[in-house]
């Protein structure tokens, strides 16, 4: 399915065609699980009345082994963020397909299992997924800024 043209006149690809492009051109596999799972609404945690929050400050002194693991973790997070950004940019520029957090995580599984990037397995996948979550949040902010700019151009009395 193809949606309306954007600013540059090119069409956005959605639906089954977008799934095919993600799978074949970008190497992002299809969803395998969690399709039939029912959604459960989140419950909010609100503080009780007349309660105070405390602040604790910590300072850590990692051992040399822990320091090395932290360096590996930060480097892997940086690599994952940049690779996710490159994948999103490639998907949009070449195929006009929007990638979200779920597709990025499926690509992360492929990166961790690829021969050249097996070093990603030395780091917890949770922090790598969090890096992709931060990337997705940044794209959400950019999208919101674009919508706000369009609304401002129209003006309140349009």
PDB file of C-alpha atoms in Angstrom, residues 10-155:
ATOM      1  CA  UNK A  10       7.730  10.790  -3.005  1.00  0.00           C
ATOM      2  CA  UNK A  11       5.198   8.273  -1.739  1.00  0.00           C
ATOM      3  CA  UNK A  12       5.395   6.426   1.583  1.00  0.00           C
ATOM      4  CA  UNK A  13       5.200   2.627   1.451  1.00  0.00           C
ATOM      5  CA  UNK A  14       3.016   0.819   4.021  1.00  0.00           C
ATOM      6  CA  UNK A  15       1.294  -2.526   4.560  1.00  0.00           C
ATOM      7  CA  UNK A  16       2.416  -5.783   2.965  1.00  0.00           C
ATOM      8  CA  UNK A  17       4.784  -4.005   0.578  1.00  0.00           C
ATOM      9  CA  UNK A  18       6.536  -2.343   3.526  1.00  0.00           C
ATOM     10  CA  UNK A  19       6.856  -5.720   5.279  1.00  0.00           C
ATOM     11  CA  UNK A  20       8.390  -7.233   2.131  1.00  0.00           C
ATOM     12  CA  UNK A  21      10.889  -4.356   1.813  1.00  0.00           C
ATOM     13  CA  UNK A  22      11.862  -4.610   5.474  1.00  0.00           C
ATOM     14  CA  UNK A  23      12.424  -8.336   5.111  1.00  0.00           C
ATOM     15  CA  UNK A  24      14.189  -8.461   1.736  1.00  0.00           C
ATOM     16  CA  UNK A  25      15.981  -5.140   1.286  1.00  0.00           C
ATOM     17  CA  UNK A  26      16.741  -4.229   4.903  1.00  0.00           C
ATOM     18  CA  UNK A  27      17.154  -7.691   6.433  1.00  0.00           C
ATOM     19  CA  UNK A  28      14.664  -7.136   9.284  1.00  0.00           C
ATOM     20  CA  UNK A  29      12.823 -10.407  10.021  1.00  0.00           C
ATOM     21  CA  UNK A  30       9.071 -10.659  10.534  1.00  0.00           C
ATOM     22  CA  UNK A  31       7.500 -10.853  13.988  1.00  0.00           C
ATOM     23  CA  UNK A  32       7.666 -14.347  15.402  1.00  0.00           C
ATOM     24  CA  UNK A  33       5.944 -14.144  18.778  1.00  0.00           C
ATOM     25  CA  UNK A  34       3.702 -11.967  20.912  1.00  0.00           C
ATOM     26  CA  UNK A  35       1.142 -11.604  18.123  1.00  0.00           C
ATOM     27  CA  UNK A  36      -1.715 -13.314  19.935  1.00  0.00           C
ATOM     28  CA  UNK A  37      -0.896 -11.967  23.407  1.00  0.00           C
ATOM     29  CA  UNK A  38      -3.598  -9.758  24.878  1.00  0.00           C
ATOM     30  CA  UNK A  39      -2.622  -6.260  25.882  1.00  0.00           C
ATOM     31  CA  UNK A  40      -2.839  -5.351  29.540  1.00  0.00           C
ATOM     32  CA  UNK A  41      -3.294  -1.707  30.546  1.00  0.00           C
ATOM     33  CA  UNK A  42      -0.515  -0.241  32.656  1.00  0.00           C
ATOM     34  CA  UNK A  43      -1.271   0.761  36.229  1.00  0.00           C
ATOM     35  CA  UNK A  44      -0.011   4.131  37.404  1.00  0.00           C
ATOM     36  CA  UNK A  45       2.021   4.437  40.572  1.00  0.00           C
ATOM     37  CA  UNK A  46       1.062   7.624  42.358  1.00  0.00           C
ATOM     38  CA  UNK A  47       2.708   8.716  45.585  1.00  0.00           C
ATOM     39  CA  UNK A  48       0.537   8.890  48.665  1.00  0.00           C
ATOM     40  CA  UNK A  49      -0.370  12.246  50.153  1.00  0.00           C
ATOM     41  CA  UNK A  50       2.062  13.836  52.601  1.00  0.00           C
ATOM     42  CA  UNK A  51       5.034  11.739  51.535  1.00  0.00           C
ATOM     43  CA  UNK A  52       8.526  13.004  50.875  1.00  0.00           C
ATOM     44  CA  UNK A  53      11.026  11.767  48.402  1.00  0.00           C
ATOM     45  CA  UNK A  54      14.554  11.145  49.554  1.00  0.00           C
ATOM     46  CA  UNK A  55      17.679  11.662  47.542  1.00  0.00           C
ATOM     47  CA  UNK A  56      20.557   9.232  47.771  1.00  0.00           C
ATOM     48  CA  UNK A  57      23.911   9.876  46.163  1.00  0.00           C
ATOM     49  CA  UNK A  58      26.213   7.052  45.269  1.00  0.00           C
ATOM     50  CA  UNK A  59      29.722   6.897  43.985  1.00  0.00           C
ATOM     51  CA  UNK A  60      31.158   3.725  42.548  1.00  0.00           C
ATOM     52  CA  UNK A  61      34.742   2.627  42.247  1.00  0.00           C
ATOM     53  CA  UNK A  62      34.741  -0.239  39.744  1.00  0.00           C
ATOM     54  CA  UNK A  63      37.468  -2.835  39.711  1.00  0.00           C
ATOM     55  CA  UNK A  64      39.560  -3.106  36.529  1.00  0.00           C
ATOM     56  CA  UNK A  65      37.379  -5.995  35.282  1.00  0.00           C
ATOM     57  CA  UNK A  66      34.187  -4.037  35.955  1.00  0.00           C
ATOM     58  CA  UNK A  67      35.677  -0.972  34.311  1.00  0.00           C
ATOM     59  CA  UNK A  68      36.453  -3.009  31.194  1.00  0.00           C
ATOM     60  CA  UNK A  69      32.900  -4.371  31.110  1.00  0.00           C
ATOM     61  CA  UNK A  70      31.494  -0.839  31.422  1.00  0.00           C
ATOM     62  CA  UNK A  71      33.665   0.312  28.509  1.00  0.00           C
ATOM     63  CA  UNK A  72      32.412  -2.610  26.386  1.00  0.00           C
ATOM     64  CA  UNK A  73      28.812  -1.847  27.346  1.00  0.00           C
ATOM     65  CA  UNK A  74      29.043   1.862  26.514  1.00  0.00           C
ATOM     66  CA  UNK A  75      30.766   1.109  23.208  1.00  0.00           C
ATOM     67  CA  UNK A  76      28.153  -1.492  22.253  1.00  0.00           C
ATOM     68  CA  UNK A  77      25.327   0.921  23.139  1.00  0.00           C
ATOM     69  CA  UNK A  78      26.900   3.640  21.008  1.00  0.00           C
ATOM     70  CA  UNK A  79      27.396   1.220  18.085  1.00  0.00           C
ATOM     71  CA  UNK A  80      23.801  -0.072  18.370  1.00  0.00           C
ATOM     72  CA  UNK A  81      22.351   3.439  18.471  1.00  0.00           C
ATOM     73  CA  UNK A  82      24.341   4.524  15.409  1.00  0.00           C
ATOM     74  CA  UNK A  83      23.550   1.315  13.512  1.00  0.00           C
ATOM     75  CA  UNK A  84      19.844   1.666  14.325  1.00  0.00           C
ATOM     76  CA  UNK A  85      19.936   5.267  13.123  1.00  0.00           C
ATOM     77  CA  UNK A  86      21.660   4.223   9.885  1.00  0.00           C
ATOM     78  CA  UNK A  87      19.082   1.461   9.333  1.00  0.00           C
ATOM     79  CA  UNK A  88      16.190   3.888   9.847  1.00  0.00           C
ATOM     80  CA  UNK A  89      17.743   6.448   7.509  1.00  0.00           C
ATOM     81  CA  UNK A  90      18.417   3.819   4.828  1.00  0.00           C
ATOM     82  CA  UNK A  91      14.879   2.440   5.097  1.00  0.00           C
ATOM     83  CA  UNK A  92      13.362   5.878   4.675  1.00  0.00           C
ATOM     84  CA  UNK A  93      15.688   7.302   2.021  1.00  0.00           C
ATOM     85  CA  UNK A  94      15.838   4.264  -0.246  1.00  0.00           C
ATOM     86  CA  UNK A  95      12.455   2.611   0.277  1.00  0.00           C
ATOM     87  CA  UNK A  96      10.184   5.164   2.029  1.00  0.00           C
ATOM     88  CA  UNK A  97       9.520   2.642   4.808  1.00  0.00           C
ATOM     89  CA  UNK A  98       9.269   3.755   8.435  1.00  0.00           C
ATOM     90  CA  UNK A  99      10.995   1.503  10.980  1.00  0.00           C
ATOM     91  CA  UNK A 100       9.947   1.476  14.597  1.00  0.00           C
ATOM     92  CA  UNK A 101      11.353   0.110  17.828  1.00  0.00           C
ATOM     93  CA  UNK A 102      10.120  -3.453  17.233  1.00  0.00           C
ATOM     94  CA  UNK A 103      11.816  -3.716  13.829  1.00  0.00           C
ATOM     95  CA  UNK A 104      15.003  -2.264  15.275  1.00  0.00           C
ATOM     96  CA  UNK A 105      15.007  -4.902  18.018  1.00  0.00           C
ATOM     97  CA  UNK A 106      14.562  -7.661  15.462  1.00  0.00           C
ATOM     98  CA  UNK A 107      17.504  -6.228  13.541  1.00  0.00           C
ATOM     99  CA  UNK A 108      19.481  -6.199  16.805  1.00  0.00           C
ATOM    100  CA  UNK A 109      18.941  -9.949  17.108  1.00  0.00           C
ATOM    101  CA  UNK A 110      20.432 -10.363  13.654  1.00  0.00           C
ATOM    102  CA  UNK A 111      23.390  -8.107  14.499  1.00  0.00           C
ATOM    103  CA  UNK A 112      24.138 -10.095  17.651  1.00  0.00           C
ATOM    104  CA  UNK A 113      24.119 -13.364  15.693  1.00  0.00           C
ATOM    105  CA  UNK A 114      26.124 -12.090  12.695  1.00  0.00           C
ATOM    106  CA  UNK A 115      29.695 -13.310  12.384  1.00  0.00           C
ATOM    107  CA  UNK A 116      31.310  -9.864  12.328  1.00  0.00           C
ATOM    108  CA  UNK A 117      29.429  -8.501  15.333  1.00  0.00           C
ATOM    109  CA  UNK A 118      29.460 -11.437  17.749  1.00  0.00           C
ATOM    110  CA  UNK A 119      31.119  -9.117  20.271  1.00  0.00           C
ATOM    111  CA  UNK A 120      27.637  -7.693  20.935  1.00  0.00           C
ATOM    112  CA  UNK A 121      26.828 -10.946  22.757  1.00  0.00           C
ATOM    113  CA  UNK A 122      29.305  -9.988  25.489  1.00  0.00           C
ATOM    114  CA  UNK A 123      26.918  -7.194  26.539  1.00  0.00           C
ATOM    115  CA  UNK A 124      23.431  -7.524  27.991  1.00  0.00           C
ATOM    116  CA  UNK A 125      20.758  -7.204  25.323  1.00  0.00           C
ATOM    117  CA  UNK A 126      18.656  -5.091  27.693  1.00  0.00           C
ATOM    118  CA  UNK A 127      20.977  -2.088  27.518  1.00  0.00           C
ATOM    119  CA  UNK A 128      21.219  -2.426  23.732  1.00  0.00           C
ATOM    120  CA  UNK A 129      17.432  -2.451  23.465  1.00  0.00           C
ATOM    121  CA  UNK A 130      17.326   0.595  25.710  1.00  0.00           C
ATOM    122  CA  UNK A 131      19.664   2.402  23.301  1.00  0.00           C
ATOM    123  CA  UNK A 132      17.197   1.596  20.507  1.00  0.00           C
ATOM    124  CA  UNK A 133      14.352   2.793  22.735  1.00  0.00           C
ATOM    125  CA  UNK A 134      16.145   6.124  23.209  1.00  0.00           C
ATOM    126  CA  UNK A 135      16.563   6.351  19.434  1.00  0.00           C
ATOM    127  CA  UNK A 136      12.848   5.712  18.961  1.00  0.00           C
ATOM    128  CA  UNK A 137      11.991   8.350  21.572  1.00  0.00           C
ATOM    129  CA  UNK A 138      14.165  10.859  19.720  1.00  0.00           C
ATOM    130  CA  UNK A 139      12.298  10.190  16.503  1.00  0.00           C
ATOM    131  CA  UNK A 140       9.007  10.656  18.372  1.00  0.00           C
ATOM    132  CA  UNK A 141      10.187  14.052  19.591  1.00  0.00           C
ATOM    133  CA  UNK A 142      11.212  15.069  16.081  1.00  0.00           C
ATOM    134  CA  UNK A 143       7.853  14.007  14.722  1.00  0.00           C
ATOM    135  CA  UNK A 144       6.111  16.073  17.407  1.00  0.00           C
ATOM    136  CA  UNK A 145       8.229  19.112  16.542  1.00  0.00           C
ATOM    137  CA  UNK A 146       7.227  18.832  12.894  1.00  0.00           C
ATOM    138  CA  UNK A 147       3.554  18.665  13.793  1.00  0.00           C
ATOM    139  CA  UNK A 148       3.909  21.663  16.128  1.00  0.00           C
ATOM    140  CA  UNK A 149       5.649  23.676  13.408  1.00  0.00           C
ATOM    141  CA  UNK A 150       2.874  22.873  10.918  1.00  0.00           C
ATOM    142  CA  UNK A 151       0.210  23.931  13.434  1.00  0.00           C
ATOM    143  CA  UNK A 152       2.088  27.170  14.128  1.00  0.00           C
ATOM    144  CA  UNK A 153       2.285  27.980  10.413  1.00  0.00           C
ATOM    145  CA  UNK A 154      -1.463  27.568  10.092  1.00  0.00           C
ATOM    146  CA  UNK A 155      -2.105  29.875  13.018  1.00  0.00           C
TER     147      UNK A 155
END
